[in-house]
């Protein structure tokens, strides 16, 4: 069963790892692959990973998810440090305009 478009797809080591030379010779093919599969392509120099090419729309999704995670980090820290309130208490204080 193949994942539908937009779902996370594992990297294919036979298709998604390409050399810089291959990119130079087959730029359109590599870009077509990225757009079609929605998977990143890992570019290598002398057999070592050097860069990653990602479809622009997929990059935006990754960036949006990352920014959302950054917003959630302080809340996770509050939970870890025990700075929490029962929801009922929170809404009572919120309704009264008090700080928790």
mmCIF file of N, CA, C and O in Angstrom:
data_model
loop_
_atom_site.group_PDB
_atom_site.id
_atom_site.type_symbol
_atom_site.label_atom_id
_atom_site.label_comp_id
_atom_site.label_asym_id
_atom_site.label_seq_id
_atom_site.Cartn_x
_atom_site.Cartn_y
_atom_site.Cartn_z
ATOM 1 N N UNK A 1 0.841 -1.182 0.000
ATOM 2 C CA UNK A 1 0.000 0.000 0.000
ATOM 3 C C UNK A 1 0.883 1.241 0.000
ATOM 4 O O UNK A 1 1.727 1.412 0.857
ATOM 5 N N UNK A 2 0.695 2.111 -0.954
ATOM 6 C CA UNK A 2 1.485 3.335 -1.032
ATOM 7 C C UNK A 2 0.806 4.450 -0.263
ATOM 8 O O UNK A 2 -0.419 4.566 -0.287
ATOM 9 N N UNK A 3 1.597 5.283 0.449
ATOM 10 C CA UNK A 3 1.014 6.427 1.137
ATOM 11 C C UNK A 3 0.432 7.403 0.136
ATOM 12 O O UNK A 3 0.916 7.525 -0.981
ATOM 13 N N UNK A 4 -0.634 8.092 0.515
ATOM 14 C CA UNK A 4 -1.216 9.087 -0.370
ATOM 15 C C UNK A 4 -0.357 10.349 -0.338
ATOM 16 O O UNK A 4 0.471 10.519 0.532
ATOM 17 N N UNK A 5 -0.590 11.222 -1.300
ATOM 18 C CA UNK A 5 0.165 12.475 -1.368
ATOM 19 C C UNK A 5 0.016 13.234 -0.070
ATOM 20 O O UNK A 5 -1.043 13.285 0.516
ATOM 21 N N UNK A 6 1.119 13.814 0.398
ATOM 22 C CA UNK A 6 1.081 14.626 1.589
ATOM 23 C C UNK A 6 1.441 13.871 2.858
ATOM 24 O O UNK A 6 1.741 14.468 3.861
ATOM 25 N N UNK A 7 1.380 12.536 2.809
ATOM 26 C CA UNK A 7 1.776 11.772 3.984
ATOM 27 C C UNK A 7 3.291 11.656 4.007
ATOM 28 O O UNK A 7 3.951 11.763 2.983
ATOM 29 N N UNK A 8 3.828 11.430 5.206
ATOM 30 C CA UNK A 8 5.272 11.238 5.306
ATOM 31 C C UNK A 8 5.651 9.946 4.625
ATOM 32 O O UNK A 8 5.044 8.911 4.843
ATOM 33 N N UNK A 9 6.657 10.025 3.780
ATOM 34 C CA UNK A 9 7.116 8.852 3.062
ATOM 35 C C UNK A 9 8.572 8.628 3.439
ATOM 36 O O UNK A 9 9.344 9.574 3.493
ATOM 37 N N UNK A 10 8.938 7.392 3.690
ATOM 38 C CA UNK A 10 10.342 7.139 4.027
ATOM 39 C C UNK A 10 11.244 7.448 2.834
ATOM 40 O O UNK A 10 10.825 7.376 1.689
ATOM 41 N N UNK A 11 12.466 7.811 3.161
ATOM 42 C CA UNK A 11 13.444 8.082 2.106
ATOM 43 C C UNK A 11 13.828 6.762 1.449
ATOM 44 O O UNK A 11 14.032 5.763 2.119
ATOM 45 N N UNK A 12 13.913 6.778 0.155
ATOM 46 C CA UNK A 12 14.343 5.603 -0.604
ATOM 47 C C UNK A 12 15.842 5.741 -0.877
ATOM 48 O O UNK A 12 16.259 6.663 -1.579
ATOM 49 N N UNK A 13 16.651 4.837 -0.308
ATOM 50 C CA UNK A 13 18.099 4.971 -0.497
ATOM 51 C C UNK A 13 18.510 4.742 -1.944
ATOM 52 O O UNK A 13 19.564 5.199 -2.367
ATOM 53 N N UNK A 14 17.675 4.065 -2.724
ATOM 54 C CA UNK A 14 18.030 3.841 -4.129
ATOM 55 C C UNK A 14 17.596 4.995 -5.032
ATOM 56 O O UNK A 14 18.147 5.165 -6.107
ATOM 57 N N UNK A 15 16.626 5.801 -4.588
ATOM 58 C CA UNK A 15 16.132 6.894 -5.433
ATOM 59 C C UNK A 15 16.472 8.281 -4.899
ATOM 60 O O UNK A 15 16.618 9.217 -5.670
ATOM 61 N N UNK A 16 16.553 8.430 -3.589
ATOM 62 C CA UNK A 16 16.613 9.762 -2.988
ATOM 63 C C UNK A 16 18.001 10.206 -2.566
ATOM 64 O O UNK A 16 18.150 11.291 -2.002
ATOM 65 N N UNK A 17 19.004 9.417 -2.820
ATOM 66 C CA UNK A 17 20.381 9.821 -2.548
ATOM 67 C C UNK A 17 21.068 9.965 -3.895
ATOM 68 O O UNK A 17 21.215 8.995 -4.633
ATOM 69 N N UNK A 18 21.443 11.195 -4.227
ATOM 70 C CA UNK A 18 22.008 11.484 -5.541
ATOM 71 C C UNK A 18 23.271 12.327 -5.366
ATOM 72 O O UNK A 18 23.397 13.085 -4.418
ATOM 73 N N UNK A 19 24.164 12.205 -6.305
ATOM 74 C CA UNK A 19 25.400 12.991 -6.251
ATOM 75 C C UNK A 19 25.162 14.395 -6.824
ATOM 76 O O UNK A 19 24.231 14.613 -7.599
ATOM 77 N N UNK A 20 26.019 15.304 -6.440
ATOM 78 C CA UNK A 20 25.977 16.660 -7.003
ATOM 79 C C UNK A 20 26.156 16.596 -8.517
ATOM 80 O O UNK A 20 25.491 17.306 -9.266
ATOM 81 N N UNK A 21 27.026 15.713 -8.966
ATOM 82 C CA UNK A 21 27.249 15.544 -10.411
ATOM 83 C C UNK A 21 25.958 15.140 -11.102
ATOM 84 O O UNK A 21 25.615 15.670 -12.160
ATOM 85 N N UNK A 22 25.216 14.203 -10.492
ATOM 86 C CA UNK A 22 23.938 13.768 -11.048
ATOM 87 C C UNK A 22 22.966 14.944 -11.091
ATOM 88 O O UNK A 22 22.239 15.128 -12.067
ATOM 89 N N UNK A 23 22.961 15.765 -10.049
ATOM 90 C CA UNK A 23 22.094 16.942 -10.037
ATOM 91 C C UNK A 23 22.459 17.888 -11.178
ATOM 92 O O UNK A 23 21.576 18.397 -11.870
ATOM 93 N N UNK A 24 23.754 18.108 -11.388
ATOM 94 C CA UNK A 24 24.191 19.006 -12.452
ATOM 95 C C UNK A 24 23.766 18.488 -13.824
ATOM 96 O O UNK A 24 23.337 19.258 -14.682
ATOM 97 N N UNK A 25 23.885 17.180 -14.030
ATOM 98 C CA UNK A 25 23.569 16.580 -15.331
ATOM 99 C C UNK A 25 22.071 16.407 -15.544
ATOM 100 O O UNK A 25 21.602 16.406 -16.687
ATOM 101 N N UNK A 26 21.337 16.208 -14.463
ATOM 102 C CA UNK A 26 19.918 15.849 -14.571
ATOM 103 C C UNK A 26 19.042 16.716 -13.663
ATOM 104 O O UNK A 26 18.154 16.212 -12.975
ATOM 105 N N UNK A 27 19.279 18.008 -13.685
ATOM 106 C CA UNK A 27 18.567 18.908 -12.776
ATOM 107 C C UNK A 27 17.052 18.766 -12.890
ATOM 108 O O UNK A 27 16.356 18.607 -11.881
ATOM 109 N N UNK A 28 16.533 18.799 -14.096
ATOM 110 C CA UNK A 28 15.077 18.698 -14.274
ATOM 111 C C UNK A 28 14.534 17.383 -13.752
ATOM 112 O O UNK A 28 13.464 17.346 -13.140
ATOM 113 N N UNK A 29 15.257 16.302 -13.978
ATOM 114 C CA UNK A 29 14.828 14.990 -13.501
ATOM 115 C C UNK A 29 14.773 14.948 -11.970
ATOM 116 O O UNK A 29 13.826 14.420 -11.380
ATOM 117 N N UNK A 30 15.788 15.514 -11.326
ATOM 118 C CA UNK A 30 15.830 15.534 -9.854
ATOM 119 C C UNK A 30 14.688 16.385 -9.319
ATOM 120 O O UNK A 30 13.984 15.978 -8.382
ATOM 121 N N UNK A 31 14.471 17.559 -9.911
ATOM 122 C CA UNK A 31 13.377 18.412 -9.467
ATOM 123 C C UNK A 31 12.023 17.750 -9.690
ATOM 124 O O UNK A 31 11.137 17.817 -8.825
ATOM 125 N N UNK A 32 11.852 17.088 -10.827
ATOM 126 C CA UNK A 32 10.605 16.362 -11.085
ATOM 127 C C UNK A 32 10.376 15.283 -10.022
ATOM 128 O O UNK A 32 9.258 15.095 -9.551
ATOM 129 N N UNK A 33 11.439 14.587 -9.673
ATOM 130 C CA UNK A 33 11.349 13.537 -8.652
ATOM 131 C C UNK A 33 10.891 14.117 -7.311
ATOM 132 O O UNK A 33 10.011 13.571 -6.653
ATOM 133 N N UNK A 34 11.489 15.238 -6.921
ATOM 134 C CA UNK A 34 11.141 15.874 -5.646
ATOM 135 C C UNK A 34 9.672 16.289 -5.639
ATOM 136 O O UNK A 34 8.952 16.051 -4.673
ATOM 137 N N UNK A 35 9.218 16.889 -6.732
ATOM 138 C CA UNK A 35 7.827 17.342 -6.812
ATOM 139 C C UNK A 35 6.858 16.157 -6.840
ATOM 140 O O UNK A 35 5.802 16.215 -6.221
ATOM 141 N N UNK A 36 7.234 15.107 -7.551
ATOM 142 C CA UNK A 36 6.349 13.940 -7.693
ATOM 143 C C UNK A 36 6.250 13.139 -6.404
ATOM 144 O O UNK A 36 5.162 12.776 -5.974
ATOM 145 N N UNK A 37 7.379 12.858 -5.778
ATOM 146 C CA UNK A 37 7.380 11.974 -4.604
ATOM 147 C C UNK A 37 7.129 12.714 -3.295
ATOM 148 O O UNK A 37 6.743 12.096 -2.305
ATOM 149 N N UNK A 38 7.387 14.029 -3.284
ATOM 150 C CA UNK A 38 7.308 14.852 -2.071
ATOM 151 C C UNK A 38 8.352 14.446 -1.031
ATOM 152 O O UNK A 38 8.306 14.874 0.112
ATOM 153 N N UNK A 39 9.308 13.619 -1.449
ATOM 154 C CA UNK A 39 10.393 13.214 -0.554
ATOM 155 C C UNK A 39 11.604 14.100 -0.823
ATOM 156 O O UNK A 39 11.828 14.539 -1.941
ATOM 157 N N UNK A 40 12.411 14.351 0.198
ATOM 158 C CA UNK A 40 13.647 15.105 -0.029
ATOM 159 C C UNK A 40 14.660 14.260 -0.781
ATOM 160 O O UNK A 40 14.592 13.031 -0.764
ATOM 161 N N UNK A 41 15.574 14.920 -1.456
ATOM 162 C CA UNK A 41 16.696 14.251 -2.108
ATOM 163 C C UNK A 41 17.959 14.672 -1.372
ATOM 164 O O UNK A 41 18.201 15.860 -1.149
ATOM 165 N N UNK A 42 18.742 13.689 -0.981
ATOM 166 C CA UNK A 42 20.003 13.940 -0.291
ATOM 167 C C UNK A 42 21.100 13.997 -1.336
ATOM 168 O O UNK A 42 21.272 13.057 -2.115
ATOM 169 N N UNK A 43 21.822 15.109 -1.344
ATOM 170 C CA UNK A 43 22.904 15.283 -2.316
ATOM 171 C C UNK A 43 24.231 14.933 -1.656
ATOM 172 O O UNK A 43 24.492 15.328 -0.524
ATOM 173 N N UNK A 44 25.043 14.181 -2.381
ATOM 174 C CA UNK A 44 26.331 13.755 -1.848
ATOM 175 C C UNK A 44 27.481 14.345 -2.636
ATOM 176 O O UNK A 44 27.372 14.632 -3.826
ATOM 177 N N UNK A 45 28.595 14.526 -1.935
ATOM 178 C CA UNK A 45 29.870 14.910 -2.543
ATOM 179 C C UNK A 45 30.880 13.887 -2.037
ATOM 180 O O UNK A 45 31.025 13.705 -0.822
ATOM 181 N N UNK A 46 31.534 13.208 -2.963
ATOM 182 C CA UNK A 46 32.493 12.152 -2.610
ATOM 183 C C UNK A 46 31.874 11.119 -1.668
ATOM 184 O O UNK A 46 32.495 10.659 -0.724
ATOM 185 N N UNK A 47 30.591 10.802 -1.907
ATOM 186 C CA UNK A 47 29.921 9.752 -1.133
ATOM 187 C C UNK A 47 29.395 10.174 0.223
ATOM 188 O O UNK A 47 28.821 9.366 0.941
ATOM 189 N N UNK A 48 29.577 11.435 0.584
ATOM 190 C CA UNK A 48 29.106 11.919 1.892
ATOM 191 C C UNK A 48 27.966 12.906 1.701
ATOM 192 O O UNK A 48 28.011 13.746 0.798
ATOM 193 N N UNK A 49 26.964 12.809 2.559
ATOM 194 C CA UNK A 49 25.824 13.722 2.484
ATOM 195 C C UNK A 49 26.309 15.157 2.632
ATOM 196 O O UNK A 49 27.080 15.474 3.531
ATOM 197 N N UNK A 50 25.864 16.017 1.735
ATOM 198 C CA UNK A 50 26.305 17.416 1.736
ATOM 199 C C UNK A 50 25.134 18.382 1.867
ATOM 200 O O UNK A 50 25.256 19.417 2.498
ATOM 201 N N UNK A 51 23.995 18.041 1.271
ATOM 202 C CA UNK A 51 22.842 18.937 1.298
ATOM 203 C C UNK A 51 21.574 18.128 1.064
ATOM 204 O O UNK A 51 21.629 16.969 0.632
ATOM 205 N N UNK A 52 20.444 18.763 1.353
ATOM 206 C CA UNK A 52 19.143 18.127 1.142
ATOM 207 C C UNK A 52 18.279 19.083 0.335
ATOM 208 O O UNK A 52 18.162 20.262 0.672
ATOM 209 N N UNK A 53 17.671 18.579 -0.731
ATOM 210 C CA UNK A 53 16.735 19.359 -1.536
ATOM 211 C C UNK A 53 15.318 18.932 -1.167
ATOM 212 O O UNK A 53 15.026 17.742 -1.094
ATOM 213 N N UNK A 54 14.461 19.924 -0.942
ATOM 214 C CA UNK A 54 13.089 19.646 -0.540
ATOM 215 C C UNK A 54 12.149 20.472 -1.411
ATOM 216 O O UNK A 54 12.441 21.641 -1.709
ATOM 217 N N UNK A 55 11.016 19.896 -1.769
ATOM 218 C CA UNK A 55 9.975 20.604 -2.488
ATOM 219 C C UNK A 55 9.569 21.844 -1.671
ATOM 220 O O UNK A 55 9.447 21.773 -0.446
ATOM 221 N N UNK A 56 9.381 22.981 -2.323
ATOM 222 C CA UNK A 56 9.100 24.234 -1.624
ATOM 223 C C UNK A 56 7.841 24.144 -0.757
ATOM 224 O O UNK A 56 7.826 24.625 0.381
ATOM 225 N N UNK A 57 6.789 23.530 -1.256
ATOM 226 C CA UNK A 57 5.553 23.407 -0.471
ATOM 227 C C UNK A 57 5.773 22.495 0.735
ATOM 228 O O UNK A 57 5.243 22.744 1.821
ATOM 229 N N UNK A 58 6.532 21.432 0.553
ATOM 230 C CA UNK A 58 6.840 20.540 1.672
ATOM 231 C C UNK A 58 7.691 21.265 2.708
ATOM 232 O O UNK A 58 7.508 21.095 3.908
ATOM 233 N N UNK A 59 8.619 22.107 2.227
ATOM 234 C CA UNK A 59 9.450 22.891 3.146
ATOM 235 C C UNK A 59 8.577 23.828 3.978
ATOM 236 O O UNK A 59 8.785 23.977 5.185
ATOM 237 N N UNK A 60 7.602 24.468 3.344
ATOM 238 C CA UNK A 60 6.691 25.347 4.077
ATOM 239 C C UNK A 60 5.949 24.576 5.164
ATOM 240 O O UNK A 60 5.772 25.068 6.274
ATOM 241 N N UNK A 61 5.510 23.359 4.850
ATOM 242 C CA UNK A 61 4.826 22.528 5.843
ATOM 243 C C UNK A 61 5.756 22.217 7.011
ATOM 244 O O UNK A 61 5.354 22.285 8.173
ATOM 245 N N UNK A 62 6.989 21.873 6.702
ATOM 246 C CA UNK A 62 7.979 21.559 7.742
ATOM 247 C C UNK A 62 8.226 22.797 8.603
ATOM 248 O O UNK A 62 8.269 22.717 9.833
ATOM 249 N N UNK A 63 8.385 23.940 7.963
ATOM 250 C CA UNK A 63 8.638 25.190 8.673
ATOM 251 C C UNK A 63 7.461 25.556 9.575
ATOM 252 O O UNK A 63 7.644 25.958 10.729
ATOM 253 N N UNK A 64 6.236 25.402 9.072
ATOM 254 C CA UNK A 64 5.046 25.682 9.877
ATOM 255 C C UNK A 64 4.970 24.754 11.084
ATOM 256 O O UNK A 64 4.651 25.189 12.189
ATOM 257 N N UNK A 65 5.263 23.472 10.871
ATOM 258 C CA UNK A 65 5.242 22.516 11.981
ATOM 259 C C UNK A 65 6.309 22.871 13.010
ATOM 260 O O UNK A 65 6.063 22.825 14.223
ATOM 261 N N UNK A 66 7.485 23.253 12.547
ATOM 262 C CA UNK A 66 8.562 23.640 13.450
ATOM 263 C C UNK A 66 8.172 24.869 14.268
ATOM 264 O O UNK A 66 8.395 24.920 15.479
ATOM 265 N N UNK A 67 7.577 25.861 13.619
ATOM 266 C CA UNK A 67 7.160 27.070 14.327
ATOM 267 C C UNK A 67 6.084 26.764 15.362
ATOM 268 O O UNK A 67 6.084 27.340 16.452
ATOM 269 N N UNK A 68 5.186 25.857 15.050
ATOM 270 C CA UNK A 68 4.169 25.439 16.012
ATOM 271 C C UNK A 68 4.813 24.751 17.214
ATOM 272 O O UNK A 68 4.449 25.010 18.366
ATOM 273 N N UNK A 69 5.804 23.911 16.952
ATOM 274 C CA UNK A 69 6.517 23.242 18.047
ATOM 275 C C UNK A 69 7.218 24.251 18.946
ATOM 276 O O UNK A 69 7.261 24.080 20.167
ATOM 277 N N UNK A 70 7.776 25.300 18.349
ATOM 278 C CA UNK A 70 8.431 26.334 19.147
ATOM 279 C C UNK A 70 7.432 27.026 20.069
ATOM 280 O O UNK A 70 7.760 27.393 21.191
ATOM 281 N N UNK A 71 6.196 27.189 19.612
ATOM 282 C CA UNK A 71 5.163 27.796 20.447
ATOM 283 C C UNK A 71 4.739 26.875 21.589
ATOM 284 O O UNK A 71 4.355 27.336 22.658
ATOM 285 N N UNK A 72 4.812 25.571 21.347
ATOM 286 C CA UNK A 72 4.397 24.603 22.365
ATOM 287 C C UNK A 72 5.473 24.337 23.412
ATOM 288 O O UNK A 72 5.170 23.878 24.512
ATOM 289 N N UNK A 73 6.711 24.636 23.100
ATOM 290 C CA UNK A 73 7.825 24.331 24.010
ATOM 291 C C UNK A 73 7.652 24.957 25.393
ATOM 292 O O UNK A 73 7.855 24.268 26.401
ATOM 293 N N UNK A 74 7.268 26.226 25.519
ATOM 294 C CA UNK A 74 7.093 26.795 26.862
ATOM 295 C C UNK A 74 5.998 26.082 27.658
ATOM 296 O O UNK A 74 6.133 25.892 28.868
ATOM 297 N N UNK A 75 4.936 25.666 26.990
ATOM 298 C CA UNK A 75 3.858 24.940 27.678
ATOM 299 C C UNK A 75 4.362 23.598 28.180
ATOM 300 O O UNK A 75 4.030 23.178 29.304
ATOM 301 N N UNK A 76 5.162 22.917 27.394
ATOM 302 C CA UNK A 76 5.731 21.640 27.830
ATOM 303 C C UNK A 76 6.653 21.845 29.030
ATOM 304 O O UNK A 76 6.670 21.033 29.950
ATOM 305 N N UNK A 77 7.398 22.951 29.028
ATOM 306 C CA UNK A 77 8.280 23.266 30.153
ATOM 307 C C UNK A 77 7.448 23.538 31.417
ATOM 308 O O UNK A 77 7.805 23.090 32.505
ATOM 309 N N UNK A 78 6.343 24.250 31.255
ATOM 310 C CA UNK A 78 5.450 24.500 32.393
ATOM 311 C C UNK A 78 4.947 23.184 32.979
ATOM 312 O O UNK A 78 4.923 23.008 34.203
ATOM 313 N N UNK A 79 4.563 22.262 32.142
ATOM 314 C CA UNK A 79 4.074 20.961 32.609
ATOM 315 C C UNK A 79 5.176 20.220 33.349
ATOM 316 O O UNK A 79 4.973 19.687 34.438
ATOM 317 N N UNK A 80 6.368 20.225 32.755
ATOM 318 C CA UNK A 80 7.508 19.546 33.368
ATOM 319 C C UNK A 80 7.822 20.117 34.751
ATOM 320 O O UNK A 80 8.166 19.387 35.680
ATOM 321 N N UNK A 81 7.697 21.432 34.894
ATOM 322 C CA UNK A 81 8.028 22.117 36.146
ATOM 323 C C UNK A 81 6.845 22.165 37.119
ATOM 324 O O UNK A 81 6.955 22.749 38.195
ATOM 325 N N UNK A 82 5.726 21.573 36.713
ATOM 326 C CA UNK A 82 4.571 21.526 37.614
ATOM 327 C C UNK A 82 3.763 22.811 37.663
ATOM 328 O O UNK A 82 2.936 22.994 38.554
ATOM 329 N N UNK A 83 3.980 23.709 36.727
ATOM 330 C CA UNK A 83 3.217 24.959 36.682
ATOM 331 C C UNK A 83 1.932 24.723 35.893
ATOM 332 O O UNK A 83 1.796 25.123 34.739
ATOM 333 N N UNK A 84 1.004 24.023 36.535
ATOM 334 C CA UNK A 84 -0.252 23.662 35.891
ATOM 335 C C UNK A 84 -1.413 23.992 36.817
ATOM 336 O O UNK A 84 -1.221 24.199 38.015
ATOM 337 N N UNK A 85 -2.605 24.055 36.265
ATOM 338 C CA UNK A 85 -3.812 24.283 37.051
ATOM 339 C C UNK A 85 -4.908 23.372 36.513
ATOM 340 O O UNK A 85 -4.906 23.030 35.327
ATOM 341 N N UNK A 86 -5.814 23.005 37.375
ATOM 342 C CA UNK A 86 -6.972 22.237 36.927
ATOM 343 C C UNK A 86 -7.774 23.112 35.974
ATOM 344 O O UNK A 86 -7.872 24.332 36.159
ATOM 345 N N UNK A 87 -8.357 22.524 34.978
ATOM 346 C CA UNK A 87 -9.073 23.286 33.959
ATOM 347 C C UNK A 87 -10.221 24.083 34.581
ATOM 348 O O UNK A 87 -10.464 25.233 34.197
ATOM 349 N N UNK A 88 -10.913 23.501 35.539
ATOM 350 C CA UNK A 88 -12.027 24.193 36.191
ATOM 351 C C UNK A 88 -11.520 25.464 36.893
ATOM 352 O O UNK A 88 -12.110 26.540 36.767
ATOM 353 N N UNK A 89 -10.421 25.332 37.615
ATOM 354 C CA UNK A 89 -9.801 26.464 38.301
ATOM 355 C C UNK A 89 -9.343 27.521 37.297
ATOM 356 O O UNK A 89 -9.545 28.723 37.489
ATOM 357 N N UNK A 90 -8.734 27.057 36.214
ATOM 358 C CA UNK A 90 -8.261 27.982 35.181
ATOM 359 C C UNK A 90 -9.409 28.816 34.642
ATOM 360 O O UNK A 90 -9.314 30.039 34.552
ATOM 361 N N UNK A 91 -10.513 28.183 34.274
ATOM 362 C CA UNK A 91 -11.628 28.917 33.675
ATOM 363 C C UNK A 91 -12.312 29.837 34.687
ATOM 364 O O UNK A 91 -12.766 30.919 34.318
ATOM 365 N N UNK A 92 -12.362 29.444 35.948
ATOM 366 C CA UNK A 92 -12.929 30.333 36.968
ATOM 367 C C UNK A 92 -12.078 31.596 37.089
ATOM 368 O O UNK A 92 -12.599 32.708 37.115
ATOM 369 N N UNK A 93 -10.765 31.434 37.161
ATOM 370 C CA UNK A 93 -9.873 32.583 37.271
ATOM 371 C C UNK A 93 -9.846 33.397 35.987
ATOM 372 O O UNK A 93 -9.776 34.620 36.017
ATOM 373 N N UNK A 94 -9.934 32.710 34.846
ATOM 374 C CA UNK A 94 -9.958 33.389 33.553
ATOM 375 C C UNK A 94 -11.216 34.266 33.440
ATOM 376 O O UNK A 94 -11.156 35.405 33.004
ATOM 377 N N UNK A 95 -12.332 33.701 33.888
ATOM 378 C CA UNK A 95 -13.610 34.408 33.829
ATOM 379 C C UNK A 95 -13.583 35.655 34.706
ATOM 380 O O UNK A 95 -14.152 36.685 34.357
ATOM 381 N N UNK A 96 -12.890 35.565 35.846
ATOM 382 C CA UNK A 96 -12.792 36.697 36.763
ATOM 383 C C UNK A 96 -11.691 37.678 36.371
ATOM 384 O O UNK A 96 -11.530 38.716 37.000
ATOM 385 N N UNK A 97 -10.892 37.323 35.380
ATOM 386 C CA UNK A 97 -9.827 38.197 34.931
ATOM 387 C C UNK A 97 -8.582 38.167 35.808
ATOM 388 O O UNK A 97 -7.769 39.065 35.750
ATOM 389 N N UNK A 98 -8.449 37.117 36.627
ATOM 390 C CA UNK A 98 -7.286 36.996 37.502
ATOM 391 C C UNK A 98 -6.143 36.294 36.777
ATOM 392 O O UNK A 98 -6.377 35.517 35.867
ATOM 393 N N UNK A 99 -4.927 36.576 37.223
ATOM 394 C CA UNK A 99 -3.778 35.833 36.710
ATOM 395 C C UNK A 99 -3.630 34.558 37.498
ATOM 396 O O UNK A 99 -3.834 34.532 38.704
ATOM 397 N N UNK A 100 -3.256 33.503 36.802
ATOM 398 C CA UNK A 100 -3.059 32.208 37.473
ATOM 399 C C UNK A 100 -1.650 32.115 37.975
ATOM 400 O O UNK A 100 -0.717 32.502 37.374
#
